[in-house]
Amino acid sequence: METSSASTDNLLRSTRLGTADTDPGETREWLEALEDVVRVAGHDRALALLRLLEEQAQQRGIVANVPPYSAYRNTIPLEQQPAYPGDLALEERITAIVRWNALAMVVRANAAYGDLGGHIGSYASAAEIFEVGFNHFFRADEGHGGDLVFFQPHSAPGVYARAYLEGRLSEAQLANYRQEVGGNGLSSYPHPWLMPDFWQFPTGSMGIGPISAIYQARFMRYLQHRGIADTSERRVWGVFGDGEMDEPESIGGLTLAARENLDNLTFVINCNLQRLDGPVRGNGQIIQELESLFSGAGWNVIKVLWGSDWDALFARDKTHSLLRAFADTPDGEYQTLGANDGKYNFERFFGRAPELREIVATMSEAEIDALKRGGHDFRKLHAAFRAAMLHQGRPTVILAKTKKGYGMGDAGESRMTVHQQKKLDVDALKAFRDRFALPLSDADVARMKFLRPPETSREIAYLRERRAALGGALPARRRRSASLAIPDVAGYAQFALRAENKEMSTTMAVVRLLGALLKDKTLGPRIVPIVADEARTFGMANLFRQVGIYSPTGQRYEPEDAGSMLYYREARDGQLLEEGITEAGALSSWTAAATSYSVHGEPMLPFYIYYSMFGFQRVGDLIWAAADQRARGFLIGATAGRTTLGGEGLQHQDGNSHVIAAMTPNCRAYDPAFAGELAIIVDHGLRRMMQEHADEFYYVTVMNENYPQPSLPDGVAQDVIKGMYRFRRVDAVQERARVRLLGCGAILREVLAAADMLAADWNVGSDVYSVTSFGELARDARNAERWNRFHPGQSAIRSHVDTMLEGDAPIVAATDYVRAYPQLIAAYTRGRFVALGTDGFGRSDTRSALRNFFEVGSHHVVIAALDALAREGTLATDIVAEAIARYGVDPSRAVPWEA
Ligand SMILES: Cc1ncc(C[n+]2csc(CCOP(=O)(O)OP(=O)(O)O)c2C)c(N)n1
């Protein structure tokens, strides 16, 4: 042990004050005093004094300009490092085998099949991180307990390779990595859709993992505080890349995690200093940058930079010359040092200063070469993981410094191109074998044999024993949970089904439905209403009082509106998730709730209500990831439609979301016109998701336009769900022709007005259909078309579109979304098909002005219908000209989607 005065001497020599110190004697006294406190009273006392000093300095107006990060060394000093609880040698051997199998999997796939892709370098850098987790920390539970682990996506080969050793995956599956179509394959990245018994969380799109992990940890607390599940012993671990931290989603939830004291959450950032193209921060230091970021956000930061063999070097370094050299080394140079051998490192790093040379004077080049970064050292990693688990009150991030392509030698280690390295020649493979002392003959290497020690081997026994001690296998996804009883729609939704032309908007209707469902004894507590600071916009303020806003700290202030009926009530067991202005965060919460049936064995039913423009368009990739993980819940796109949301203009008016929703395979998307349709859709969704366990979710758009809501005709429920029903038949006096008019969402009312005008003014009769979902109609029609193609000679099955739209009278389909939306069914209809929609940028104006502008108002429906009939030869062309003139449409007006 150093004496306090010796260590003070060292510090004084290395201090930044240096010769500028005007009173070295006094400086020494201060430093020695601190050393004495540490020695006599311990770290905590020293910390308390420092905090007091800092406070006093601030009070005196002395503001220290210190960098927001600590020195470039391990946060946990050697003295605080616990003994390693595992068998280090055995774990090294197991890791080597997993490394080999992961590498062989990728190289085999690419050697045999050309360009299947896959990554070697990322897992090579993360192997020790994962193995420490698997052997000592990641707890599983054969039921629904256990920890949740978000895996760095392109490390998937390593996770598969380990599952193979555990006997969870077969050799054939490994050989089928990235070949899923024939069955028995393994997906490129974690995808619950593709491997529903294995992966829980899709992380392949950078940034989705980090934000999802945060909101998952938060949701676990929500379940706990609401008394739904005991999650107190469970943790969320997220292993992510340092490059990945560039994504806004990666850092978007950091302050929430600290604010809500999520000490059940640990991030491990695999800081191999590289991303795909090159260094993450060639001219800077990503680790220091991340430390500043995370500590500024309120996280506990643990840096694991240097391996155990550096301990001796630090001990010899009396002047902190290592720290100074580290501080002066940009990441681009660390990469070059990492890619080169001991000789190069001796010359280019230690050779910089006599003190540095001195530190390694007795070491051979081979020993210098073997110096490990902390992220490859089990002991250092274990100490950090353990400290993270023990840390209370804040989430922890472990910044683990690693080498990309660790162990790949000249074939990749810290090479610029390592991310893309998918093929290794035999010499490189042999070097890898030798480097990790793998029991493989040259022939085994050449054919890239997968290694699996016999069942009786110590390796397999150890592996099994460790996993058994931690509760079982992981990752593992459960498919099912209990069903929930669904109340009878006729009971709670009469106001909508039998609306008798009462005026209301569909937004009001959905909020009323939600309010009623929340009161249901069984289903009610399972509902998770979510808003991103728009509850008042959608008339949901009553929920503040009714179910309370979730806040882990309850309400520590008297709300300004305490005296009002609908006061802003925050509560520890509050049910509403008021996320603030973060659609990405709200969507992540929605996903956590929507997958709770699988992840926690507790079916929950989230309703996330938001500005529809800020959904699929803004956070579409998060929705895609939710779809991948078989989310079940409702997304309610409110203030929907490009002309129905009046004054809000270009960035708010949504004419797109239904097209994107229709491309999401397990999303059932609806744009109902009427409250009754909405009630039928919600009831159907509830049954499908909560009782039939269908892996689908529902996107429903609702509008804020008030209009009379009709009672629905009897017997249309099934057709509403299929996507369309005939709402009205309009006959004209002295009828000259008939058309089919399809209206979707709010534009149905324009279509109904058009039907009346066609009959009254132009003697044209019509059948008006309410289309609740062009997407569902198209899906069904595609299925029918395909079945018929593959079953020649058999009697054809008919799609819903086909049975509804018999005959070949022209069809005009109008919607508040872009024309591509109704055009989804165009190919499946008979008769001329004309789509009217809202292509172009939105703008602020009244609904009627906007509908005229986009040419979806009733006049335009009439003109389009007459034109279609004229083009069929059923009506004379001059009727169209007459209508254009009568309705005052200027044929030379600017094209709306170009204006
Ligand atoms: C949203 C998104 N953008 C781009 C990619 C492509 N991509 C895959 S891995 C990768 C680099 C990752 O670097 P890093 O996070 O540092 O991880 P490493 O492989 O270095 O461990 C990129 C750009 C992606 N998967 N997702």
Tab-separated table of N, CA, C and O in Angstrom, residues 583 611-615 617-618 639 641-642 645-656 840-844:
chain	number	residue	atom	x	y	z
A	583	GLU	N	-43.020	10.885	-28.775
A	583	GLU	CA	-43.768	9.810	-29.438
A	583	GLU	C	-42.968	8.509	-29.396
A	583	GLU	O	-43.531	7.424	-29.264
A	611	TYR	N	-51.699	12.141	-32.110
A	611	TYR	CA	-51.866	12.801	-33.401
A	611	TYR	C	-51.466	11.820	-34.491
A	611	TYR	O	-50.300	11.416	-34.550
A	612	SER	N	-52.374	11.479	-35.372
A	612	SER	CA	-52.048	10.363	-36.276
A	612	SER	C	-50.823	10.651	-37.144
A	612	SER	O	-50.107	9.742	-37.536
A	613	MET	N	-50.565	11.914	-37.420
A	613	MET	CA	-49.406	12.235	-38.262
A	613	MET	C	-48.095	11.855	-37.570
A	613	MET	O	-47.077	11.628	-38.224
A	614	PHE	N	-48.126	11.812	-36.230
A	614	PHE	CA	-46.878	11.571	-35.504
A	614	PHE	C	-46.742	10.106	-35.093
A	614	PHE	O	-46.102	9.772	-34.102
A	615	GLY	N	-47.369	9.248	-35.864
A	615	GLY	CA	-47.305	7.821	-35.569
A	615	GLY	C	-46.472	7.087	-36.605
A	615	GLY	O	-45.240	7.111	-36.562
A	617	GLN	N	-45.644	7.811	-39.464
A	617	GLN	CA	-44.662	8.641	-40.148
A	617	GLN	C	-43.470	8.957	-39.244
A	617	GLN	O	-42.332	8.912	-39.668
A	618	ARG	N	-43.760	9.259	-37.994
A	618	ARG	CA	-42.686	9.717	-37.107
A	618	ARG	C	-41.934	8.550	-36.460
A	618	ARG	O	-40.717	8.559	-36.352
A	639	THR	N	-57.140	13.034	-34.348
A	639	THR	CA	-57.083	14.218	-35.227
A	639	THR	C	-56.597	13.798	-36.619
A	639	THR	O	-55.723	14.415	-37.214
A	641	GLY	N	-56.690	12.474	-40.687
A	641	GLY	CA	-57.197	12.922	-41.974
A	641	GLY	C	-56.593	14.245	-42.406
A	641	GLY	O	-56.373	15.134	-41.596
A	642	ARG	N	-56.335	14.342	-43.711
A	642	ARG	CA	-55.643	15.547	-44.188
A	642	ARG	C	-56.571	16.748	-44.296
A	642	ARG	O	-56.122	17.880	-44.203
A	645	LEU	N	-58.721	17.334	-40.128
A	645	LEU	CA	-58.023	18.183	-39.168
A	645	LEU	C	-57.821	19.516	-39.880
A	645	LEU	O	-56.967	19.631	-40.753
A	646	GLY	N	-58.644	20.484	-39.519
A	646	GLY	CA	-58.692	21.724	-40.304
A	646	GLY	C	-57.434	22.559	-40.288
A	646	GLY	O	-56.539	22.394	-41.117
A	647	GLY	N	-57.320	23.439	-39.356
A	647	GLY	CA	-56.342	24.528	-39.447
A	647	GLY	C	-54.888	24.165	-39.284
A	647	GLY	O	-54.007	24.988	-39.457
A	648	GLU	N	-54.564	22.938	-38.986
A	648	GLU	CA	-53.214	22.644	-38.491
A	648	GLU	C	-52.111	22.600	-39.545
A	648	GLU	O	-50.939	22.731	-39.233
A	649	GLY	N	-52.479	22.349	-40.782
A	649	GLY	CA	-51.498	22.525	-41.840
A	649	GLY	C	-50.548	21.374	-42.109
A	649	GLY	O	-50.737	20.241	-41.671
A	650	LEU	N	-49.499	21.730	-42.801
A	650	LEU	CA	-48.629	20.768	-43.493
A	650	LEU	C	-48.011	19.689	-42.619
A	650	LEU	O	-47.906	18.540	-43.038
A	651	GLN	N	-47.600	20.038	-41.404
A	651	GLN	CA	-46.875	19.030	-40.635
A	651	GLN	C	-47.787	18.201	-39.737
A	651	GLN	O	-47.336	17.274	-39.087
A	652	HIS	N	-49.056	18.579	-39.679
A	652	HIS	CA	-49.976	17.909	-38.769
A	652	HIS	C	-51.011	17.040	-39.485
A	652	HIS	O	-51.484	16.060	-38.926
A	653	GLN	N	-51.391	17.456	-40.680
A	653	GLN	CA	-52.503	16.767	-41.335
A	653	GLN	C	-52.012	15.479	-41.978
A	653	GLN	O	-51.125	15.486	-42.821
A	654	ASP	N	-52.621	14.407	-41.581
A	654	ASP	CA	-52.142	13.080	-41.962
A	654	ASP	C	-52.942	12.509	-43.118
A	654	ASP	O	-54.129	12.234	-42.988
A	655	GLY	N	-52.294	12.338	-44.242
A	655	GLY	CA	-52.926	11.640	-45.354
A	655	GLY	C	-52.164	10.375	-45.698
A	655	GLY	O	-52.411	9.752	-46.727
A	656	ASN	N	-51.219	10.016	-44.845
A	656	ASN	CA	-50.284	8.948	-45.209
A	656	ASN	C	-50.423	7.672	-44.397
A	656	ASN	O	-50.118	6.581	-44.887
A	840	GLY	N	-50.516	15.339	-51.660
A	840	GLY	CA	-49.943	16.688	-51.593
A	840	GLY	C	-49.677	17.095	-50.162
A	840	GLY	O	-49.902	16.333	-49.232
A	841	PHE	N	-49.155	18.296	-50.006
A	841	PHE	CA	-48.904	18.825	-48.658
A	841	PHE	C	-50.194	19.388	-48.075
A	841	PHE	O	-50.951	20.067	-48.771
A	842	GLY	N	-50.400	19.144	-46.798
A	842	GLY	CA	-51.540	19.761	-46.129
A	842	GLY	C	-51.335	21.255	-45.973
A	842	GLY	O	-50.240	21.774	-46.197
A	843	ARG	N	-52.407	21.948	-45.673
A	843	ARG	CA	-52.293	23.375	-45.361
A	843	ARG	C	-53.444	23.784	-44.463
A	843	ARG	O	-54.394	23.024	-44.303
A	844	SER	N	-53.320	24.956	-43.889
A	844	SER	CA	-54.329	25.376	-42.928
A	844	SER	C	-55.531	25.984	-43.640
A	844	SER	O	-55.369	26.884	-44.471
